[in-house]
Short mmCIF file of C-alpha atoms in Angstrom, two decimals:
data_model
loop_
_atom_site.label_atom_id
_atom_site.label_comp_id
_atom_site.label_asym_id
_atom_site.label_seq_id
_atom_site.Cartn_x
_atom_site.Cartn_y
_atom_site.Cartn_z
CA MET M 1225 8.37 -35.12 -7.90
CA LYS M 1226 7.58 -34.67 -11.49
CA GLU M 1227 9.02 -33.19 -14.07
CA THR M 1228 10.22 -29.27 -13.29
CA ARG M 1229 8.79 -27.16 -14.92
CA ILE M 1230 9.91 -23.45 -14.42
CA CYS M 1231 7.98 -19.99 -14.11
CA VAL M 1232 10.54 -16.96 -13.47
CA ILE M 1233 8.38 -13.37 -12.04
CA GLY M 1234 9.72 -10.95 -12.67
CA LEU M 1235 12.06 -10.05 -15.71
CA GLY M 1236 14.69 -7.71 -14.69
CA TYR M 1237 18.16 -7.90 -13.74
CA VAL M 1238 17.95 -10.84 -11.85
CA GLY M 1239 15.29 -12.76 -13.61
CA LEU M 1240 16.04 -12.69 -16.80
CA PRO M 1241 19.43 -14.09 -16.55
CA LEU M 1242 18.16 -16.76 -14.04
CA ALA M 1243 15.13 -17.70 -16.14
CA ARG M 1244 17.64 -18.14 -19.33
CA LEU M 1245 20.37 -20.32 -17.26
CA PHE M 1246 16.89 -22.44 -17.16
CA SER M 1247 15.38 -22.59 -19.68
CA THR M 1248 18.61 -24.89 -21.11
CA LYS M 1249 17.54 -27.54 -18.74
CA TYR M 1250 13.94 -27.00 -17.90
CA PRO M 1251 10.72 -25.95 -19.43
CA THR M 1252 11.06 -22.17 -18.73
CA VAL M 1253 8.74 -19.19 -18.81
CA GLY M 1254 9.23 -15.81 -17.51
CA PHE M 1255 5.82 -13.61 -16.47
CA ASP M 1256 6.26 -10.07 -16.47
CA MET M 1257 3.66 -7.49 -15.86
CA ASN M 1258 4.97 -5.20 -18.13
CA PRO M 1259 3.67 -5.79 -21.48
CA ALA M 1260 6.17 -3.65 -23.84
CA ARG M 1261 9.50 -5.36 -21.70
CA VAL M 1262 8.07 -8.98 -22.77
CA GLU M 1263 8.03 -7.77 -26.35
CA ASP M 1264 11.06 -6.65 -26.32
CA LEU M 1265 12.40 -10.12 -24.80
CA MET M 1266 10.41 -11.86 -27.35
CA GLY M 1267 11.92 -10.00 -30.01
CA GLY M 1268 15.13 -11.06 -29.18
CA HIS M 1269 16.42 -7.87 -27.22
CA ASP M 1270 17.24 -7.17 -23.23
CA SER M 1271 17.33 -3.80 -23.00
CA THR M 1272 19.12 -3.97 -19.38
CA LEU M 1273 22.05 -5.61 -21.21
CA GLU M 1274 22.34 -8.53 -18.96
CA VAL M 1275 21.69 -11.35 -21.03
CA ASP M 1276 22.84 -11.08 -24.32
CA ASP M 1277 21.00 -11.23 -27.41
CA GLU M 1278 22.85 -14.23 -28.32
CA LEU M 1279 21.84 -16.09 -25.88
CA LEU M 1280 18.51 -15.03 -25.49
CA ASN M 1281 17.75 -15.64 -29.17
CA ASP M 1282 19.32 -19.16 -28.29
CA ALA M 1283 16.96 -19.64 -25.25
CA ILE M 1284 13.79 -18.78 -27.66
CA ASP M 1285 14.90 -20.80 -30.42
CA ASN M 1286 16.39 -23.83 -29.26
CA HIS M 1287 15.57 -23.84 -25.30
CA GLY M 1288 11.55 -22.99 -25.93
CA PHE M 1289 12.10 -20.08 -23.83
CA THR M 1290 9.11 -18.14 -23.88
CA CYS M 1291 7.97 -14.81 -21.99
CA THR M 1292 5.06 -13.65 -21.12
CA THR M 1293 2.26 -11.18 -19.46
CA ASP M 1294 -0.69 -14.01 -19.30
CA LEU M 1295 -1.58 -16.09 -16.65
CA GLU M 1296 -3.13 -18.36 -18.24
CA MET M 1297 0.46 -20.16 -19.61
CA ILE M 1298 2.27 -20.41 -16.14
CA ARG M 1299 -0.36 -22.30 -14.77
CA ASP M 1300 1.17 -25.59 -15.61
CA CYS M 1301 4.40 -24.49 -14.09
CA ASN M 1302 5.26 -26.39 -10.93
CA PHE M 1303 8.39 -24.53 -9.66
CA TYR M 1304 7.36 -20.74 -9.56
CA VAL M 1305 10.48 -18.44 -8.31
CA VAL M 1306 10.02 -15.10 -7.53
CA ALA M 1307 12.48 -12.54 -8.90
CA VAL M 1308 10.75 -8.78 -8.06
CA PRO M 1309 12.31 -5.99 -7.11
CA THR M 1310 12.37 -5.05 -2.93
CA PRO M 1311 12.75 -1.79 -2.69
CA VAL M 1312 12.54 1.01 0.41
CA ASP M 1313 10.03 3.96 0.25
CA GLU M 1314 10.61 7.82 0.54
CA ASN M 1315 11.46 7.36 4.53
CA ASN M 1316 14.07 4.45 3.31
CA ASN M 1317 11.17 1.84 5.09
CA PRO M 1318 10.98 -1.67 3.39
CA ASP M 1319 8.34 -1.62 0.16
CA LEU M 1320 6.95 -4.93 0.36
CA ARG M 1321 4.61 -4.50 -2.78
CA PRO M 1322 5.98 -5.77 -5.05
CA LEU M 1323 6.71 -9.00 -3.56
CA PHE M 1324 2.85 -9.13 -2.31
CA GLY M 1325 1.95 -8.51 -6.05
CA ALA M 1326 4.10 -11.51 -7.27
CA SER M 1327 3.11 -13.76 -4.00
CA GLU M 1328 -0.91 -12.92 -5.29
CA THR M 1329 -0.06 -14.03 -9.06
CA VAL M 1330 1.87 -17.12 -7.54
CA GLY M 1331 -1.62 -17.77 -5.40
CA LYS M 1332 -3.92 -17.64 -8.58
CA VAL M 1333 -2.08 -20.36 -10.26
CA ILE M 1334 0.07 -22.59 -7.73
CA SER M 1335 -1.54 -26.69 -7.32
CA LYS M 1336 -0.78 -29.27 -4.86
CA GLY M 1337 2.45 -30.16 -4.50
CA ASP M 1338 3.87 -27.04 -6.19
CA ILE M 1339 7.19 -25.29 -4.54
CA VAL M 1340 7.63 -21.33 -4.92
CA VAL M 1341 11.17 -20.52 -4.63
CA TYR M 1342 11.76 -16.33 -3.47
CA GLU M 1343 15.02 -14.67 -4.61
CA SER M 1344 14.12 -11.29 -3.96
CA THR M 1345 16.39 -9.65 -1.03
CA VAL M 1346 14.65 -9.37 2.07
CA TYR M 1347 15.04 -9.75 6.19
CA PRO M 1348 14.57 -12.75 7.82
CA GLY M 1349 10.74 -13.66 8.12
CA VAL M 1350 9.35 -11.87 5.37
CA THR M 1351 9.11 -15.05 3.03
CA GLU M 1352 6.84 -17.34 5.32
CA ASP M 1353 5.59 -14.38 7.43
CA GLU M 1354 4.28 -11.85 4.77
CA CYS M 1355 4.40 -13.66 1.24
CA ILE M 1356 3.21 -16.92 1.80
CA PRO M 1357 -0.02 -15.75 3.90
CA VAL M 1358 -1.16 -13.80 0.56
CA VAL M 1359 0.02 -17.35 -1.53
CA GLU M 1360 -2.31 -19.40 0.60
CA GLN M 1361 -4.89 -16.67 0.70
CA PHE M 1362 -5.41 -16.72 -3.04
CA SER M 1363 -4.74 -20.51 -3.68
CA GLY M 1364 -6.98 -21.91 -0.73
CA LEU M 1365 -3.89 -24.17 -0.28
CA LYS M 1366 -2.10 -24.73 2.98
CA TYR M 1367 1.41 -24.03 3.40
CA ASN M 1368 3.51 -27.04 3.37
CA THR M 1369 0.46 -29.59 3.27
CA ASP M 1370 -0.44 -28.53 0.13
CA PHE M 1371 2.18 -26.51 -1.43
CA PHE M 1372 5.83 -25.69 -0.66
CA ALA M 1373 8.63 -22.46 -0.30
CA GLY M 1374 12.19 -22.17 -0.52
CA TYR M 1375 14.67 -19.06 -0.79
CA SER M 1376 17.46 -18.82 -2.56
CA PRO M 1377 18.34 -15.36 -2.27
CA GLU M 1378 19.85 -13.33 -5.69
CA ARG M 1379 23.57 -13.09 -6.46
CA ILE M 1380 23.86 -11.36 -9.75
CA ASN M 1381 25.94 -8.42 -10.53
CA PRO M 1382 24.79 -6.38 -12.95
CA GLY M 1383 26.98 -5.18 -15.74
CA ASP M 1384 29.95 -7.86 -14.54
CA LYS M 1385 30.46 -10.33 -17.56
CA LEU M 1386 32.39 -12.19 -15.90
CA HIS M 1387 30.51 -13.43 -12.34
CA THR M 1388 27.34 -14.22 -14.67
CA VAL M 1389 24.75 -16.24 -12.48
CA GLU M 1390 25.75 -19.94 -12.94
CA LEU M 1391 29.44 -18.41 -11.62
CA ILE M 1392 28.34 -17.48 -8.97
CA LYS M 1393 27.88 -19.84 -5.78
CA LYS M 1394 23.99 -19.89 -4.44
CA VAL M 1395 22.86 -19.82 -1.16
CA THR M 1396 19.39 -22.67 -1.69
CA SER M 1397 17.03 -23.24 1.21
CA GLY M 1398 13.50 -25.09 1.37
CA SER M 1399 10.09 -25.02 3.99
CA THR M 1400 11.04 -28.82 4.84
CA PRO M 1401 14.26 -30.93 4.67
CA GLU M 1402 12.73 -32.51 1.35
CA VAL M 1403 12.01 -29.59 -0.39
CA ALA M 1404 15.14 -28.24 0.54
CA GLU M 1405 17.00 -31.23 -1.01
CA ILE M 1406 14.23 -30.48 -4.35
CA VAL M 1407 15.33 -26.44 -4.42
CA ASN M 1408 18.90 -27.29 -4.40
CA ASN M 1409 18.84 -29.85 -6.88
CA VAL M 1410 16.99 -27.70 -9.15
CA TYR M 1411 19.58 -24.65 -8.75
CA ALA M 1412 22.92 -27.22 -8.71
CA SER M 1413 21.99 -28.51 -11.80
CA VAL M 1414 22.33 -24.84 -13.86
CA ILE M 1415 24.93 -23.20 -11.00
CA LYS M 1416 28.22 -24.27 -12.05
CA ALA M 1417 29.42 -22.69 -9.02
CA GLY M 1418 27.95 -24.68 -6.87
CA THR M 1419 25.42 -24.39 -3.88
CA HIS M 1420 25.40 -24.22 -0.45
CA LYS M 1421 22.08 -25.02 1.44
CA ALA M 1422 21.38 -23.27 4.16
CA SER M 1423 19.55 -25.16 7.47
CA SER M 1424 16.44 -22.79 6.87
CA ILE M 1425 14.65 -20.51 4.94
CA LYS M 1426 15.10 -17.65 7.51
CA VAL M 1427 19.01 -18.47 7.93
CA ALA M 1428 18.82 -18.03 3.76
CA GLU M 1429 17.82 -15.20 3.97
CA ALA M 1430 19.91 -13.28 6.93
CA ALA M 1431 22.86 -14.21 4.78
CA LYS M 1432 21.71 -12.65 1.42
CA VAL M 1433 20.73 -9.12 3.63
CA ILE M 1434 24.13 -9.70 5.66
CA GLU M 1435 26.24 -9.92 2.39
CA ASN M 1436 25.90 -5.79 0.77
CA SER M 1437 24.48 -4.61 4.64
CA GLN M 1438 28.72 -5.59 5.46
CA ARG M 1439 30.18 -3.90 2.02
CA ASP M 1440 28.12 -0.75 2.84
CA ILE M 1441 29.74 -0.39 6.72
CA ASN M 1442 32.98 -1.49 5.02
CA ILE M 1443 32.52 1.46 2.49
CA ALA M 1444 31.09 4.06 4.76
CA PHE M 1445 34.31 2.95 6.69
CA VAL M 1446 36.75 4.20 3.58
CA ASN M 1447 33.82 7.05 2.73
CA GLU M 1448 34.64 8.58 6.60
CA LEU M 1449 38.07 8.44 6.47
CA SER M 1450 38.32 10.18 3.02
CA LYS M 1451 36.91 13.45 4.51
CA ILE M 1452 39.51 13.17 7.12
CA PHE M 1453 42.88 12.62 5.26
CA ASN M 1454 41.17 15.41 2.83
CA ARG M 1455 41.10 17.88 6.08
CA ILE M 1456 44.83 16.56 6.93
CA GLY M 1457 45.68 16.91 3.04
CA ILE M 1458 46.73 13.34 1.95
CA ASP M 1459 45.65 11.63 -0.61
CA THR M 1460 43.03 8.60 0.36
CA GLN M 1461 44.30 6.66 -2.81
CA ASP M 1462 47.66 7.14 -1.42
CA VAL M 1463 46.90 5.74 2.35
CA LEU M 1464 44.76 3.05 0.98
CA ASP M 1465 47.75 0.97 -1.20
CA ALA M 1466 49.80 1.63 1.56
CA ALA M 1467 48.00 0.31 3.85
CA ALA M 1468 46.92 -2.91 1.12
CA THR M 1469 49.96 -4.22 1.47
CA LYS M 1470 49.37 -6.06 4.73
CA TRP M 1471 47.61 -9.41 3.97
CA ASN M 1472 44.58 -9.20 5.48
CA PHE M 1473 43.64 -5.68 4.78
CA LEU M 1474 40.53 -5.59 3.11
CA PRO M 1475 40.65 -3.30 -0.23
CA PHE M 1476 37.39 -1.38 0.17
CA LYS M 1477 37.06 2.27 -1.46
CA PRO M 1478 35.51 5.26 -1.12
CA GLY M 1479 32.56 6.85 -3.16
CA LEU M 1480 28.69 6.68 -3.70
CA VAL M 1481 26.69 3.44 -2.84
CA GLY M 1482 23.86 3.45 -5.01
CA GLY M 1483 22.12 0.81 -6.71
CA HIS M 1484 19.22 -2.02 -5.73
CA CYS M 1485 21.62 -3.74 -3.19
CA ILE M 1486 24.10 -2.40 -1.25
CA GLY M 1487 21.93 0.57 -0.58
CA VAL M 1488 19.04 -0.88 0.21
CA ASP M 1489 19.63 -4.25 1.56
CA PRO M 1490 21.25 -2.62 5.52
CA TYR M 1491 17.25 -0.93 5.61
CA TYR M 1492 15.81 -4.56 5.40
CA LEU M 1493 18.16 -5.55 8.28
CA ALA M 1494 17.51 -2.55 10.72
CA GLN M 1495 14.09 -2.72 10.10
CA CYS M 1496 14.40 -6.54 10.74
CA ALA M 1497 16.50 -5.36 14.07
CA GLN M 1498 13.88 -2.62 15.33
CA ARG M 1499 11.05 -5.28 15.27
CA HIS M 1500 12.95 -7.55 17.69
CA GLY M 1501 13.61 -4.85 19.55
CA TYR M 1502 17.22 -3.22 19.02
CA ASN M 1503 18.28 -0.51 17.81
CA PRO M 1504 21.28 -1.15 14.89
CA GLU M 1505 23.75 1.48 15.54
CA ILE M 1506 26.53 0.68 13.46
CA ILE M 1507 24.27 -0.05 10.39
CA LEU M 1508 22.30 3.03 10.03
CA ALA M 1509 25.80 5.02 10.76
CA GLY M 1510 27.11 3.82 7.72
CA ARG M 1511 23.99 4.15 5.89
CA ARG M 1512 23.97 8.13 7.15
CA THR M 1513 27.58 7.99 6.31
CA ASN M 1514 26.94 7.06 2.58
CA ASP M 1515 24.15 8.65 1.85
CA SER M 1516 25.66 12.10 2.67
CA MET M 1517 28.71 10.96 0.10
CA GLY M 1518 26.85 13.12 -2.84
CA GLU M 1519 26.14 16.10 -1.13
CA TYR M 1520 29.85 15.78 -0.14
CA VAL M 1521 31.46 15.75 -3.25
CA ALA M 1522 29.24 18.72 -4.41
CA ASN M 1523 30.58 21.17 -1.38
CA GLN M 1524 34.11 19.93 -2.18
CA THR M 1525 33.88 20.34 -6.03
CA LEU M 1526 32.78 23.99 -4.94
CA ARG M 1527 34.78 24.29 -3.45
CA CYS M 1528 37.78 24.21 -5.51
CA MET M 1529 35.85 26.13 -7.67
CA LEU M 1530 36.15 29.49 -5.19
CA LYS M 1531 40.22 28.40 -4.51
CA LYS M 1532 40.41 28.86 -8.20
CA GLY M 1533 39.12 31.91 -8.37
CA ILE M 1534 36.24 30.40 -10.38
CA GLN M 1535 32.72 32.36 -10.17
CA VAL M 1536 30.33 30.03 -8.94
CA LEU M 1537 26.59 31.34 -9.85
CA LYS M 1538 25.56 30.66 -12.97
CA SER M 1539 28.84 28.73 -13.51
CA HIS M 1540 28.50 25.43 -15.78
CA ILE M 1541 29.02 22.11 -14.72
CA LEU M 1542 29.79 18.82 -16.35
CA ILE M 1543 28.78 15.26 -14.86
CA LEU M 1544 30.49 12.45 -16.33
CA GLY M 1545 28.22 9.54 -15.60
CA PHE M 1546 24.51 8.90 -14.17
CA THR M 1547 24.23 4.86 -13.48
CA PHE M 1548 24.72 3.56 -10.13
CA LYS M 1549 27.89 1.73 -11.31
CA GLU M 1550 30.00 1.29 -14.00
CA ASN M 1551 29.42 -0.25 -17.81
CA CYS M 1552 25.67 -1.27 -16.97
CA PRO M 1553 22.68 1.18 -17.58
CA ASP M 1554 20.85 1.12 -14.47
CA VAL M 1555 19.96 3.75 -13.15
CA ARG M 1556 18.18 2.68 -10.20
CA ASN M 1557 18.90 4.41 -5.94
CA THR M 1558 21.77 6.09 -8.41
CA LYS M 1559 23.20 8.45 -6.27
CA ALA M 1560 24.97 10.61 -8.96
CA ILE M 1561 21.16 12.57 -8.45
CA ASP M 1562 22.02 13.68 -5.07
CA ILE M 1563 25.28 15.31 -6.47
CA TYR M 1564 23.06 16.99 -9.53
CA ASN M 1565 20.76 18.07 -6.61
CA ALA M 1566 22.83 19.93 -4.09
CA LEU M 1567 24.64 21.56 -7.09
CA ALA M 1568 20.74 22.53 -8.46
CA GLU M 1569 20.83 24.93 -5.15
CA PHE M 1570 23.50 27.39 -6.41
CA ASN M 1571 22.12 28.20 -9.90
CA LEU M 1572 23.92 26.36 -11.82
CA ARG M 1573 23.77 25.08 -15.72
CA ILE M 1574 24.51 21.04 -15.16
CA THR M 1575 24.98 18.99 -17.68
CA VAL M 1576 24.95 14.90 -17.50
CA TYR M 1577 26.54 12.95 -20.00
CA ASP M 1578 26.67 9.10 -19.45
CA PRO M 1579 26.91 6.73 -22.52
CA TRP M 1580 25.10 4.23 -21.02
CA ALA M 1581 22.34 6.12 -19.46
CA ASN M 1582 18.48 5.74 -21.33
CA PRO M 1583 17.48 9.71 -21.62
CA ASP M 1584 13.90 8.73 -21.06
CA ILE M 1585 14.12 6.77 -18.50
CA VAL M 1586 16.67 8.94 -16.24
CA ARG M 1587 13.72 11.73 -17.76
CA ARG M 1588 10.56 9.83 -15.81
CA GLU M 1589 12.38 8.23 -12.94
CA TYR M 1590 14.58 11.77 -12.15
CA GLY M 1591 12.67 14.31 -14.13
CA ILE M 1592 16.41 15.58 -15.56
CA GLU M 1593 17.67 15.81 -19.18
CA VAL M 1594 21.04 13.05 -19.77
CA THR M 1595 22.79 13.28 -23.03
CA ASN M 1596 24.71 10.14 -24.35
CA GLN M 1597 26.29 12.34 -26.65
CA MET M 1598 29.85 13.80 -26.22
CA PRO M 1599 28.76 17.50 -24.80
CA THR M 1600 30.55 20.24 -26.71
CA GLU M 1601 30.18 23.51 -24.61
CA LYS M 1602 33.56 23.39 -22.31
CA ALA M 1603 32.51 23.45 -18.25
CA ASP M 1604 34.16 25.35 -15.62
CA ALA M 1605 34.06 22.00 -13.82
CA ALA M 1606 33.95 18.28 -14.57
CA ILE M 1607 32.73 16.16 -11.92
CA LEU M 1608 33.71 12.49 -12.79
CA VAL M 1609 30.72 10.07 -11.17
CA VAL M 1610 30.65 6.50 -13.08
CA ALA M 1611 33.72 5.12 -14.12
CA HIS M 1612 32.67 3.68 -17.51
CA SER M 1613 35.03 2.00 -19.46
CA LYS M 1614 33.91 4.47 -22.49
CA PHE M 1615 35.58 7.22 -20.01
CA LYS M 1616 38.91 5.32 -19.74
CA ASN M 1617 40.10 7.20 -22.87
CA LEU M 1618 38.15 10.50 -22.47
CA ASP M 1619 39.77 13.47 -23.11
CA VAL M 1620 38.72 15.53 -19.83
CA LEU M 1621 40.79 18.66 -20.40
CA SER M 1622 39.20 19.03 -23.82
CA LEU M 1623 35.87 19.16 -22.34
CA VAL M 1624 36.57 21.86 -19.59
CA LYS M 1625 37.87 25.53 -20.13
CA PRO M 1626 41.52 26.88 -20.09
CA LYS M 1627 40.55 27.73 -16.10
CA HIS M 1628 38.52 24.93 -14.57
CA VAL M 1629 37.98 22.21 -11.93
CA ILE M 1630 38.40 18.55 -12.36
CA TYR M 1631 36.90 16.12 -9.18
CA ASP M 1632 37.42 12.19 -9.36
CA VAL M 1633 35.10 10.87 -7.48
CA LYS M 1634 36.28 6.89 -8.66
CA ALA M 1635 39.90 8.54 -8.33
CA PHE M 1636 39.62 6.92 -12.24
CA LEU M 1637 41.52 9.72 -13.80
CA ASP M 1638 45.26 10.98 -13.96
CA ARG M 1639 45.50 12.09 -11.03
CA ASN M 1640 47.72 15.28 -12.52
CA ILE M 1641 44.53 16.60 -14.27
CA VAL M 1642 42.27 16.38 -10.75
CA ASP M 1643 41.65 19.24 -8.76
CA GLY M 1644 40.47 16.82 -6.00
CA ARG M 1645 39.31 13.32 -5.33
CA LEU M 1646 37.67 11.02 -2.84
#
């Protein structure tokens, strides 16, 4: 193959770190449809905070990394990587429109002999049965004759500065044995943790979609245990600590399951199963359990308030944390909104404090207000939703009235000050 020139399509939480890494070894262009995003990146700042400004500027200044919205600037690439979101719609059905759009983009610029590798999470068959026909349509080229494909599932953990992209083993695959070897070699040249070459694109797709489905099911199990132990009157964390003394006990904890992976991927797997005539029971049962936890937390908080004789109507509730996970600004598919919506039905005043979340993005996506400033008005109840490290030394008692309720979703606070926790 001629000199590898890489284009990464989609410069979000997945695409940007990967593109930055590729740029240390290959001529690399990042492509995104959002002009504001491209402008910020070329200005040397990543608003997702996944790539440090120092690393980003080093890639731009010393490795020739550039970002663009211009198709002409990616036309001379020969190794295209698609890293766009794969969400679900309001009915939890896979929404492949971003993938189709990216495939159209590839189709407009791909040339004979080029390779397109998909990283977006999908169910087995999407790459070759759904995406490749779009590339063929817009390119006029024939798959596995004129151009080739691969699949290498994204393995990015937002907010994690220890397990960065180059330190997580990468699964690779290709549409022919020869292409699989090329794809694997390209990734292996930058991934320090090494690679695993899957036997086919469908196997690689399946491997990705079951990773997070497995986590989802295990978290659903401990969420159900939390509901049971709460009725019994014992602390779930105490039970898990005791059980964890056995060497093969899996250390999952209860909580809200949101974000763009664990809370979404099981629906892709379920859709695939249904397409093949199988109704997945465990996968969807886990989703139902985890999707119910926001309302459960809200109801448990109100229950604690009533037990303490605190007037619920027109009370002031403080929610601590809104992002889908700790120490990152990502609010996509956050389940904190489920707590908010459940509480809002009771005619309460709700303040959401999160030092990480962007208030403008939250307002646009969810229609509610979030503050980055420490609230001054004392609340009747506080709910710790996200275990941001910035909350570690937070004096929660200073944020609530003398007669109050504190509910801890993450078992993060001093247990002596909380009235309930998962």
